[in-house]
Amino acid sequence: MAQTFSQLVNTKEVLASIQNTMTAKQAADFKTAIITLYNTADSLRRCSPTGIIQAGLNSVKYNFPLDNNLGFCYVVPYKGYAQFQIGWRGYVQLAQRTGQYLCINVTEVKEGEYLGFDIASGRPRLGEPAENREELPDVGYLAYFKLLNGAEYYYYQTRQQIEAFKNRYSPAANCGPWVSNFSEMAKKTVLKHLLKNFGPLTSEIAGALKADSLNYQGNKCGYDVPNLQTEI
């Protein structure tokens, strides 16, 4: 008889895999979060249940809350596989953990706000935000950080440049978060570029950048979870 997802998570084989990677409290929190995620994300129902658990375990590795709505990380479907992805809020948190950032931010730039940039420093010139800013369309996305040593870096891309990047490099350009939440993915794109090229690369950030570029498919995510029969 096929098991429900909740029953699968509570089998001794899966519990052993979970408990080997975290504390008892983390294991309890993870079980609640992964079951809630499965029950509330209809798109994941077509993915391998064990693959969903495997992808979700990466949230524990980076100490992110496993909740797609919070934006620190996501478990999303792609061609029948569950994939773990870090959101821009997750990258901000990883940067803050280094203790080397005085300020870090990423934002959309609205119509009429971008006035060019200083070619030497890369600093963008921005106009005053309009009173109806939230009603205006996004024309670009800007990432910025300042380190404790005073170094400042900026990276700006237009919406058209982000679209071109998405279509060229993302295998899920026409589905998933790129369709349902373009702004979040665009902000993540400019922030990742800035951190990768100019930020202090701790082993945690370097590992996250590498992991986030991979497609987590089935048992290829790095965690050994038994592949048990489950109702989908």
GROMACS .gro file of N, CA and C in nm, residues 28-196:
model
  507
   28ALA      N    1   1.269   1.807   1.421
   28ALA     CA    2   1.125   1.827   1.442
   28ALA      C    3   1.074   1.944   1.358
   29ASP      N    4   1.150   2.055   1.358
   29ASP     CA    5   1.111   2.172   1.278
   29ASP      C    6   1.112   2.140   1.129
   30PHE      N    7   1.212   2.062   1.087
   30PHE     CA    8   1.222   2.028   0.945
   30PHE      C    9   1.104   1.942   0.903
   31LYS      N   10   1.068   1.844   0.983
   31LYS     CA   11   0.955   1.757   0.948
   31LYS      C   12   0.827   1.839   0.931
   32THR      N   13   0.804   1.931   1.023
   32THR     CA   14   0.684   2.016   1.013
   32THR      C   15   0.689   2.101   0.887
   33ALA      N   16   0.807   2.161   0.860
   33ALA     CA   17   0.820   2.251   0.746
   33ALA      C   18   0.806   2.178   0.613
   34ILE      N   19   0.867   2.060   0.600
   34ILE     CA   20   0.864   1.989   0.472
   34ILE      C   21   0.724   1.934   0.443
   35ILE      N   22   0.653   1.890   0.547
   35ILE     CA   23   0.516   1.841   0.528
   35ILE      C   24   0.424   1.957   0.491
   36THR      N   25   0.441   2.072   0.557
   36THR     CA   26   0.361   2.192   0.525
   36THR      C   27   0.388   2.237   0.382
   37LEU      N   28   0.515   2.236   0.344
   37LEU     CA   29   0.551   2.276   0.207
   37LEU      C   30   0.484   2.185   0.105
   38TYR      N   31   0.491   2.056   0.129
   38TYR     CA   32   0.431   1.960   0.035
   38TYR      C   33   0.280   1.977   0.026
   39ASN      N   34   0.216   2.002   0.138
   39ASN     CA   35   0.070   2.014   0.141
   39ASN      C   36   0.019   2.145   0.082
   40THR      N   37   0.105   2.246   0.077
   40THR     CA   38   0.061   2.378   0.029
   40THR      C   39   0.112   2.413  -0.110
   41ALA      N   40   0.207   2.336  -0.162
   41ALA     CA   41   0.263   2.364  -0.296
   41ALA      C   42   0.217   2.254  -0.392
   42ASP      N   43   0.106   2.278  -0.458
   42ASP     CA   44   0.049   2.176  -0.548
   42ASP      C   45   0.147   2.135  -0.658
   43SER      N   46   0.231   2.229  -0.702
   43SER     CA   47   0.323   2.200  -0.812
   43SER      C   48   0.427   2.095  -0.775
   44LEU      N   49   0.452   2.075  -0.645
   44LEU     CA   50   0.550   1.976  -0.603
   44LEU      C   51   0.494   1.835  -0.603
   45ARG      N   52   0.364   1.820  -0.614
   45ARG     CA   53   0.302   1.687  -0.606
   45ARG      C   54   0.348   1.594  -0.718
   46ARG      N   55   0.398   1.651  -0.828
   46ARG     CA   56   0.444   1.570  -0.941
   46ARG      C   57   0.589   1.527  -0.927
   47CYS      N   58   0.656   1.576  -0.822
   47CYS     CA   59   0.797   1.544  -0.802
   47CYS      C   60   0.812   1.421  -0.714
   48SER      N   61   0.928   1.359  -0.721
   48SER     CA   62   0.959   1.247  -0.634
   48SER      C   63   0.954   1.293  -0.489
   49PRO      N   64   0.876   1.227  -0.404
   49PRO     CA   65   0.869   1.267  -0.262
   49PRO      C   66   1.005   1.265  -0.193
   50THR      N   67   1.085   1.163  -0.222
   50THR     CA   68   1.217   1.158  -0.160
   50THR      C   69   1.305   1.272  -0.213
   51GLY      N   70   1.286   1.308  -0.339
   51GLY     CA   71   1.360   1.421  -0.394
   51GLY      C   72   1.324   1.552  -0.326
   52ILE      N   73   1.197   1.567  -0.289
   52ILE     CA   74   1.153   1.687  -0.217
   52ILE      C   75   1.223   1.696  -0.082
   53ILE      N   76   1.229   1.582  -0.012
   53ILE     CA   77   1.296   1.580   0.118
   53ILE      C   78   1.444   1.613   0.102
   54GLN      N   79   1.506   1.555   0.002
   54GLN     CA   80   1.649   1.579  -0.022
   54GLN      C   81   1.676   1.726  -0.051
   55ALA      N   82   1.595   1.785  -0.138
   55ALA     CA   83   1.614   1.926  -0.171
   55ALA      C   84   1.592   2.012  -0.047
   56GLY      N   85   1.490   1.978   0.031
   56GLY     CA   86   1.460   2.056   0.151
   56GLY      C   87   1.569   2.051   0.255
   57LEU      N   88   1.642   1.941   0.262
   57LEU     CA   89   1.749   1.928   0.361
   57LEU      C   90   1.858   2.034   0.344
   58ASN      N   91   1.870   2.088   0.225
   58ASN     CA   92   1.970   2.192   0.204
   58ASN      C   93   1.940   2.318   0.283
   59SER      N   94   1.812   2.340   0.316
   59SER     CA   95   1.778   2.458   0.396
   59SER      C   96   1.841   2.449   0.535
   60VAL      N   97   1.854   2.326   0.587
   60VAL     CA   98   1.917   2.307   0.718
   60VAL      C   99   2.066   2.336   0.708
   61LYS      N  100   2.126   2.295   0.600
   61LYS     CA  101   2.270   2.319   0.580
   61LYS      C  102   2.304   2.466   0.589
   62TYR      N  103   2.216   2.552   0.532
   62TYR     CA  104   2.242   2.696   0.533
   62TYR      C  105   2.165   2.770   0.643
   63ASN      N  106   2.095   2.693   0.728
   63ASN     CA  107   2.020   2.751   0.839
   63ASN      C  108   1.918   2.854   0.790
   64PHE      N  109   1.844   2.817   0.686
   64PHE     CA  110   1.736   2.900   0.635
   64PHE      C  111   1.602   2.840   0.674
   65PRO      N  112   1.502   2.923   0.701
   65PRO     CA  113   1.368   2.867   0.722
   65PRO      C  114   1.314   2.809   0.592
   66LEU      N  115   1.260   2.688   0.599
   66LEU     CA  116   1.209   2.621   0.480
   66LEU      C  117   1.064   2.663   0.457
   67ASP      N  118   1.049   2.778   0.393
   67ASP     CA  119   0.917   2.835   0.365
   67ASP      C  120   0.930   2.920   0.239
   68ASN      N  121   0.873   2.873   0.129
   68ASN     CA  122   0.885   2.946   0.003
   68ASN      C  123   0.835   3.089   0.013
   69ASN      N  124   0.741   3.115   0.103
   69ASN     CA  125   0.684   3.249   0.115
   69ASN      C  126   0.779   3.349   0.178
   70LEU      N  127   0.877   3.301   0.255
   70LEU     CA  128   0.970   3.393   0.322
   70LEU      C  129   1.082   3.440   0.230
   71GLY      N  130   1.113   3.362   0.128
   71GLY     CA  131   1.209   3.407   0.027
   71GLY      C  132   1.355   3.384   0.057
   72PHE      N  133   1.388   3.314   0.167
   72PHE     CA  134   1.529   3.284   0.192
   72PHE      C  135   1.576   3.170   0.103
   73CYS      N  136   1.492   3.072   0.084
   73CYS     CA  137   1.521   2.963  -0.007
   73CYS      C  138   1.391   2.904  -0.056
   74TYR      N  139   1.401   2.824  -0.161
   74TYR     CA  140   1.283   2.766  -0.223
   74TYR      C  141   1.309   2.619  -0.257
   75VAL      N  142   1.204   2.540  -0.252
   75VAL     CA  143   1.206   2.409  -0.315
   75VAL      C  144   1.102   2.417  -0.426
   76VAL      N  145   1.149   2.406  -0.550
   76VAL     CA  146   1.062   2.428  -0.665
   76VAL      C  147   1.073   2.310  -0.762
   77PRO      N  148   0.968   2.284  -0.838
   77PRO     CA  149   0.972   2.174  -0.934
   77PRO      C  150   1.033   2.217  -1.067
   78TYR      N  151   1.105   2.127  -1.129
   78TYR     CA  152   1.154   2.150  -1.265
   78TYR      C  153   1.162   2.015  -1.336
   79LYS      N  154   1.078   1.996  -1.436
   79LYS     CA  155   1.073   1.873  -1.514
   79LYS      C  156   1.060   1.750  -1.425
   80GLY      N  157   0.974   1.760  -1.326
   80GLY     CA  158   0.947   1.647  -1.240
   80GLY      C  159   1.042   1.627  -1.124
   81TYR      N  160   1.141   1.714  -1.111
   81TYR     CA  161   1.237   1.704  -1.003
   81TYR      C  162   1.223   1.822  -0.908
   82ALA      N  163   1.245   1.799  -0.780
   82ALA     CA  164   1.245   1.906  -0.681
   82ALA      C  165   1.384   1.967  -0.674
   83GLN      N  166   1.392   2.099  -0.683
   83GLN     CA  167   1.521   2.168  -0.681
   83GLN      C  168   1.526   2.265  -0.563
   84PHE      N  169   1.642   2.274  -0.502
   84PHE     CA  170   1.666   2.372  -0.396
   84PHE      C  171   1.728   2.496  -0.458
   85GLN      N  172   1.671   2.611  -0.427
   85GLN     CA  173   1.725   2.738  -0.477
   85GLN      C  174   1.731   2.838  -0.363
   86ILE      N  175   1.837   2.917  -0.360
   86ILE     CA  176   1.853   3.022  -0.260
   86ILE      C  177   1.794   3.151  -0.316
   87GLY      N  178   1.716   3.221  -0.236
   87GLY     CA  179   1.659   3.349  -0.275
   87GLY      C  180   1.754   3.464  -0.243
   88TRP      N  181   1.720   3.584  -0.289
   88TRP     CA  182   1.811   3.697  -0.263
   88TRP      C  183   1.820   3.728  -0.114
   89ARG      N  184   1.713   3.704  -0.039
   89ARG     CA  185   1.718   3.727   0.106
   89ARG      C  186   1.816   3.629   0.172
   90GLY      N  187   1.826   3.508   0.117
   90GLY     CA  188   1.921   3.413   0.168
   90GLY      C  189   2.064   3.460   0.147
   91TYR      N  190   2.092   3.517   0.030
   91TYR     CA  191   2.227   3.568   0.003
   91TYR      C  192   2.260   3.687   0.092
   92VAL      N  193   2.161   3.772   0.119
   92VAL     CA  194   2.184   3.884   0.211
   92VAL      C  195   2.222   3.830   0.349
   93GLN      N  196   2.150   3.727   0.394
   93GLN     CA  197   2.179   3.671   0.526
   93GLN      C  198   2.317   3.606   0.530
   94LEU      N  199   2.355   3.535   0.425
   94LEU     CA  200   2.488   3.474   0.422
   94LEU      C  201   2.597   3.582   0.427
   95ALA      N  202   2.575   3.692   0.356
   95ALA     CA  203   2.673   3.801   0.358
   95ALA      C  204   2.682   3.863   0.497
   96GLN      N  205   2.568   3.885   0.561
   96GLN     CA  206   2.568   3.945   0.694
   96GLN      C  207   2.639   3.857   0.796
   97ARG      N  208   2.632   3.727   0.778
   97ARG     CA  209   2.697   3.636   0.873
   97ARG      C  210   2.849   3.649   0.872
   98THR      N  211   2.906   3.701   0.765
   98THR     CA  212   3.051   3.715   0.758
   98THR      C  213   3.102   3.823   0.852
   99GLY      N  214   3.015   3.918   0.890
   99GLY     CA  215   3.057   4.029   0.974
   99GLY      C  216   3.142   4.133   0.902
  100GLN      N  217   3.148   4.126   0.768
  100GLN     CA  218   3.232   4.216   0.691
  100GLN      C  219   3.153   4.324   0.616
  101TYR      N  220   3.020   4.320   0.627
  101TYR     CA  221   2.937   4.414   0.552
  101TYR      C  222   2.878   4.520   0.644
  102LEU      N  223   2.898   4.645   0.607
  102LEU     CA  224   2.836   4.755   0.679
  102LEU      C  225   2.692   4.774   0.632
  103CYS      N  226   2.671   4.754   0.502
  103CYS     CA  227   2.538   4.770   0.444
  103CYS      C  228   2.529   4.683   0.319
  104ILE      N  229   2.413   4.623   0.296
  104ILE     CA  230   2.390   4.546   0.174
  104ILE      C  231   2.243   4.558   0.138
  105ASN      N  232   2.216   4.580   0.010
  105ASN     CA  233   2.077   4.599  -0.031
  105ASN      C  234   2.062   4.563  -0.179
  106VAL      N  235   1.940   4.528  -0.217
  106VAL     CA  236   1.907   4.505  -0.357
  106VAL      C  237   1.765   4.553  -0.377
  107THR      N  238   1.740   4.620  -0.488
  107THR     CA  239   1.609   4.681  -0.508
  107THR      C  240   1.575   4.691  -0.655
  108GLU      N  241   1.445   4.701  -0.683
  108GLU     CA  242   1.402   4.732  -0.818
  108GLU      C  243   1.419   4.883  -0.841
  109VAL      N  244   1.443   4.922  -0.964
  109VAL     CA  245   1.452   5.063  -1.002
  109VAL      C  246   1.333   5.093  -1.092
  110LYS      N  247   1.258   5.196  -1.055
  110LYS     CA  248   1.134   5.227  -1.124
  110LYS      C  249   1.156   5.322  -1.243
  111GLU      N  250   1.057   5.328  -1.325
  111GLU     CA  251   1.060   5.416  -1.443
  111GLU      C  252   1.090   5.560  -1.402
  112GLY      N  253   1.189   5.620  -1.468
  112GLY     CA  254   1.226   5.758  -1.441
  112GLY      C  255   1.331   5.776  -1.334
  113GLU      N  256   1.369   5.671  -1.262
  113GLU     CA  257   1.464   5.685  -1.152
  113GLU      C  258   1.610   5.673  -1.196
  114TYR      N  259   1.637   5.593  -1.297
  114TYR     CA  260   1.776   5.569  -1.338
  114TYR      C  261   1.822   5.679  -1.433
  115LEU      N  262   1.931   5.749  -1.394
  115LEU     CA  263   1.981   5.863  -1.471
  115LEU      C  264   2.122   5.839  -1.523
  116GLY      N  265   2.164   5.715  -1.533
  116GLY     CA  266   2.299   5.684  -1.580
  116GLY      C  267   2.389   5.649  -1.463
  117PHE      N  268   2.521   5.639  -1.490
  117PHE     CA  269   2.615   5.602  -1.385
  117PHE      C  270   2.750   5.666  -1.409
  118ASP      N  271   2.829   5.677  -1.302
  118ASP     CA  272   2.965   5.727  -1.310
  118ASP      C  273   3.054   5.617  -1.366
  119ILE      N  274   3.118   5.641  -1.479
  119ILE     CA  275   3.192   5.536  -1.548
  119ILE      C  276   3.314   5.490  -1.468
  120ALA      N  277   3.369   5.574  -1.382
  120ALA     CA  278   3.488   5.537  -1.306
  120ALA      C  279   3.453   5.452  -1.184
  121SER      N  280   3.355   5.495  -1.108
  121SER     CA  281   3.321   5.426  -0.983
  121SER      C  282   3.211   5.322  -1.000
  122GLY      N  283   3.133   5.335  -1.107
  122GLY     CA  284   3.019   5.247  -1.125
  122GLY      C  285   2.897   5.289  -1.046
  123ARG      N  286   2.907   5.399  -0.974
  123ARG     CA  287   2.796   5.446  -0.892
  123ARG      C  288   2.680   5.494  -0.981
  124PRO      N  289   2.563   5.442  -0.963
  124PRO     CA  290   2.449   5.487  -1.045
  124PRO      C  291   2.399   5.622  -0.997
  125ARG      N  292   2.343   5.698  -1.090
  125ARG     CA  293   2.279   5.824  -1.056
  125ARG      C  294   2.128   5.800  -1.058
  126LEU      N  295   2.065   5.824  -0.946
  126LEU     CA  296   1.922   5.795  -0.932
  126LEU      C  297   1.845   5.921  -0.897
  127GLY      N  298   1.730   5.937  -0.959
  127GLY     CA  299   1.644   6.050  -0.929
  127GLY      C  300   1.561   6.025  -0.805
  128GLU      N  301   1.494   6.128  -0.759
  128GLU     CA  302   1.407   6.115  -0.642
  128GLU      C  303   1.289   6.023  -0.673
  129PRO      N  304   1.255   5.934  -0.582
  129PRO     CA  305   1.140   5.846  -0.607
  129PRO      C  306   1.010   5.923  -0.611
  130ALA      N  307   0.923   5.885  -0.704
  130ALA     CA  308   0.793   5.950  -0.718
  130ALA      C  309   0.699   5.907  -0.607
  131GLU      N  310   0.599   5.989  -0.580
  131GLU     CA  311   0.502   5.956  -0.475
  131GLU      C  312   0.425   5.828  -0.509
  132ASN      N  313   0.405   5.806  -0.637
  132ASN     CA  314   0.333   5.685  -0.681
  132ASN      C  315   0.430   5.576  -0.725
  133ARG      N  316   0.545   5.568  -0.660
  133ARG     CA  317   0.653   5.477  -0.700
  133ARG      C  318   0.606   5.334  -0.717
  134GLU      N  319   0.525   5.285  -0.624
  134GLU     CA  320   0.484   5.145  -0.628
  134GLU      C  321   0.396   5.114  -0.749
  135GLU      N  322   0.340   5.216  -0.810
  135GLU     CA  323   0.254   5.194  -0.926
  135GLU      C  324   0.332   5.194  -1.057
  136LEU      N  325   0.458   5.237  -1.052
  136LEU     CA  326   0.539   5.249  -1.174
  136LEU      C  327   0.602   5.115  -1.210
  137PRO      N  328   0.627   5.092  -1.339
  137PRO     CA  329   0.690   4.966  -1.381
  137PRO      C  330   0.838   4.961  -1.345
  138ASP      N  331   0.889   4.840  -1.323
  138ASP     CA  332   1.032   4.821  -1.300
  138ASP      C  333   1.107   4.833  -1.432
  139VAL      N  334   1.213   4.915  -1.433
  139VAL     CA  335   1.296   4.924  -1.554
  139VAL      C  336   1.432   4.860  -1.533
  140GLY      N  337   1.466   4.828  -1.409
  140GLY     CA  338   1.595   4.767  -1.382
  140GLY      C  339   1.604   4.724  -1.237
  141TYR      N  340   1.723   4.668  -1.203
  141TYR     CA  341   1.744   4.615  -1.068
  141TYR      C  342   1.886   4.648  -1.025
  142LEU      N  343   1.899   4.692  -0.899
  142LEU     CA  344   2.026   4.743  -0.849
  142LEU      C  345   2.066   4.672  -0.720
  143ALA      N  346   2.188   4.620  -0.717
  143ALA     CA  347   2.245   4.561  -0.595
  143ALA      C  348   2.359   4.649  -0.547
  144TYR      N  349   2.373   4.657  -0.415
  144TYR     CA  350   2.475   4.745  -0.356
  144TYR      C  351   2.523   4.688  -0.225
  145PHE      N  352   2.652   4.704  -0.197
  145PHE     CA  353   2.699   4.679  -0.061
  145PHE      C  354   2.819   4.767  -0.030
  146LYS      N  355   2.836   4.788   0.101
  146LYS     CA  356   2.952   4.861   0.152
  146LYS      C  357   3.015   4.777   0.261
  147LEU      N  358   3.146   4.756   0.250
  147LEU     CA  359   3.218   4.676   0.347
  147LEU      C  360   3.267   4.762   0.463
  148LEU      N  361   3.304   4.697   0.572
  148LEU     CA  362   3.353   4.770   0.689
  148LEU      C  363   3.479   4.848   0.658
  149ASN      N  364   3.556   4.804   0.558
  149ASN     CA  365   3.679   4.876   0.522
  149ASN      C  366   3.652   4.997   0.432
  150GLY      N  367   3.524   5.022   0.403
  150GLY     CA  368   3.487   5.139   0.324
  150GLY      C  369   3.464   5.113   0.176
  151ALA      N  370   3.501   4.997   0.128
  151ALA     CA  371   3.482   4.967  -0.014
  151ALA      C  372   3.333   4.955  -0.046
  152GLU      N  373   3.293   5.017  -0.158
  152GLU     CA  374   3.155   5.014  -0.202
  152GLU      C  375   3.146   4.958  -0.344
  153TYR      N  376   3.043   4.881  -0.371
  153TYR     CA  377   3.024   4.824  -0.504
  153TYR      C  378   2.876   4.828  -0.542
  154TYR      N  379   2.853   4.848  -0.671
  154TYR     CA  380   2.718   4.855  -0.724
  154TYR      C  381   2.710   4.766  -0.848
  155TYR      N  382   2.591   4.717  -0.875
  155TYR     CA  383   2.568   4.646  -1.001
  155TYR      C  384   2.424   4.668  -1.043
  156TYR      N  385   2.408   4.724  -1.162
  156TYR     CA  386   2.275   4.756  -1.215
  156TYR      C  387   2.255   4.687  -1.350
  157GLN      N  388   2.137   4.630  -1.369
  157GLN     CA  389   2.100   4.576  -1.499
  157GLN      C  390   1.957   4.619  -1.531
  158THR      N  391   1.934   4.647  -1.658
  158THR     CA  392   1.799   4.680  -1.701
  158THR      C  393   1.713   4.554  -1.703
  159ARG      N  394   1.583   4.574  -1.708
  159ARG     CA  395   1.494   4.459  -1.716
  159ARG      C  396   1.522   4.379  -1.843
  160GLN      N  397   1.554   4.448  -1.952
  160GLN     CA  398   1.583   4.378  -2.077
  160GLN      C  399   1.709   4.292  -2.065
  161GLN      N  400   1.809   4.342  -1.993
  161GLN     CA  401   1.932   4.264  -1.973
  161GLN      C  402   1.904   4.140  -1.887
  162ILE      N  403   1.819   4.156  -1.787
  162ILE     CA  404   1.782   4.042  -1.703
  162ILE      C  405   1.706   3.938  -1.786
  163GLU      N  406   1.616   3.986  -1.870
  163GLU     CA  407   1.539   3.895  -1.957
  163GLU      C  408   1.633   3.816  -2.047
  164ALA      N  409   1.733   3.884  -2.103
  164ALA     CA  410   1.828   3.817  -2.191
  164ALA      C  411   1.910   3.714  -2.115
  165PHE      N  412   1.951   3.748  -1.991
  165PHE     CA  413   2.025   3.654  -1.907
  165PHE      C  414   1.940   3.532  -1.877
  166LYS      N  415   1.815   3.554  -1.838
  166LYS     CA  416   1.723   3.445  -1.806
  166LYS      C  417   1.708   3.350  -1.924
  167ASN      N  418   1.685   3.406  -2.043
  167ASN     CA  419   1.661   3.323  -2.161
  167ASN      C  420   1.786   3.247  -2.206
  168ARG      N  421   1.902   3.303  -2.176
  168ARG     CA  422   2.026   3.238  -2.220
  168ARG      C  423   2.075   3.132  -2.123
  169TYR      N  424   2.060   3.158  -1.992
  169TYR     CA  425   2.125   3.072  -1.894
  169TYR      C  426   2.032   2.985  -1.810
  170SER      N  427   1.906   3.023  -1.797
  170SER     CA  428   1.818   2.948  -1.708
  170SER      C  429   1.745   2.838  -1.783
  171PRO      N  430   1.756   2.712  -1.737
  171PRO     CA  431   1.682   2.603  -1.801
  171PRO      C  432   1.532   2.612  -1.770
  172ALA      N  433   1.497   2.693  -1.668
  172ALA     CA  434   1.356   2.709  -1.630
  172ALA      C  435   1.308   2.851  -1.660
  173ALA      N  436   1.352   2.904  -1.773
  173ALA     CA  437   1.320   3.043  -1.806
  173ALA      C  438   1.172   3.067  -1.825
  174ASN      N  439   1.100   2.965  -1.866
  174ASN     CA  440   0.958   2.983  -1.898
  174ASN      C  441   0.865   2.914  -1.800
  175CYS      N  442   0.916   2.886  -1.680
  175CYS     CA  443   0.831   2.824  -1.577
  175CYS      C  444   0.887   2.860  -1.440
  176GLY      N  445   0.815   2.821  -1.338
  176GLY     CA  446   0.862   2.840  -1.201
  176GLY      C  447   0.874   2.986  -1.161
  177PRO      N  448   0.971   3.018  -1.072
  177PRO     CA  449   0.984   3.153  -1.017
  177PRO      C  450   1.006   3.262  -1.122
  178TRP      N  451   1.072   3.229  -1.233
  178TRP     CA  452   1.092   3.331  -1.337
  178TRP      C  453   0.960   3.380  -1.393
  179VAL      N  454   0.859   3.297  -1.387
  179VAL     CA  455   0.727   3.336  -1.436
  179VAL      C  456   0.641   3.390  -1.323
  180SER      N  457   0.642   3.322  -1.208
  180SER     CA  458   0.554   3.361  -1.099
  180SER      C  459   0.607   3.478  -1.017
  181ASN      N  460   0.739   3.498  -1.016
  181ASN     CA  461   0.795   3.606  -0.934
  181ASN      C  462   0.923   3.659  -0.998
  182PHE      N  463   0.906   3.725  -1.111
  182PHE     CA  464   1.021   3.773  -1.188
  182PHE      C  465   1.108   3.869  -1.107
  183SER      N  466   1.046   3.960  -1.033
  183SER     CA  467   1.122   4.060  -0.958
  183SER      C  468   1.216   3.997  -0.858
  184GLU      N  469   1.170   3.893  -0.786
  184GLU     CA  470   1.255   3.826  -0.688
  184GLU      C  471   1.376   3.762  -0.756
  185MET      N  472   1.353   3.698  -0.870
  185MET     CA  473   1.462   3.634  -0.942
  185MET      C  474   1.559   3.736  -1.001
  186ALA      N  475   1.505   3.849  -1.047
  186ALA     CA  476   1.590   3.954  -1.102
  186ALA      C  477   1.681   4.013  -0.995
  187LYS      N  478   1.626   4.037  -0.876
  187LYS     CA  479   1.708   4.091  -0.767
  187LYS      C  480   1.815   3.990  -0.724
  188LYS      N  481   1.778   3.863  -0.724
  188LYS     CA  482   1.876   3.760  -0.691
  188LYS      C  483   1.989   3.759  -0.794
  189THR      N  484   1.956   3.777  -0.921
  189THR     CA  485   2.056   3.773  -1.028
  189THR      C  486   2.161   3.882  -1.011
  190VAL      N  487   2.118   4.006  -0.986
  190VAL     CA  488   2.217   4.115  -0.973
  190VAL      C  489   2.296   4.102  -0.843
  191LEU      N  490   2.230   4.054  -0.736
  191LEU     CA  491   2.302   4.040  -0.609
  191LEU      C  492   2.405   3.929  -0.617
  192LYS      N  493   2.370   3.815  -0.678
  192LYS     CA  494   2.466   3.706  -0.694
  192LYS      C  495   2.589   3.753  -0.772
  193HIS      N  496   2.565   3.828  -0.879
  193HIS     CA  497   2.677   3.878  -0.961
  193HIS      C  498   2.769   3.965  -0.876
  194LEU      N  499   2.711   4.053  -0.795
  194LEU     CA  500   2.791   4.144  -0.715
  194LEU      C  501   2.872   4.069  -0.609
  195LEU      N  502   2.807   3.976  -0.539
  195LEU     CA  503   2.877   3.900  -0.436
  195LEU      C  504   2.987   3.813  -0.495
  196LYS      N  505   2.956   3.749  -0.607
  196LYS     CA  506   3.053   3.659  -0.670
  196LYS      C  507   3.177   3.732  -0.718
   0.00000   0.00000   0.00000
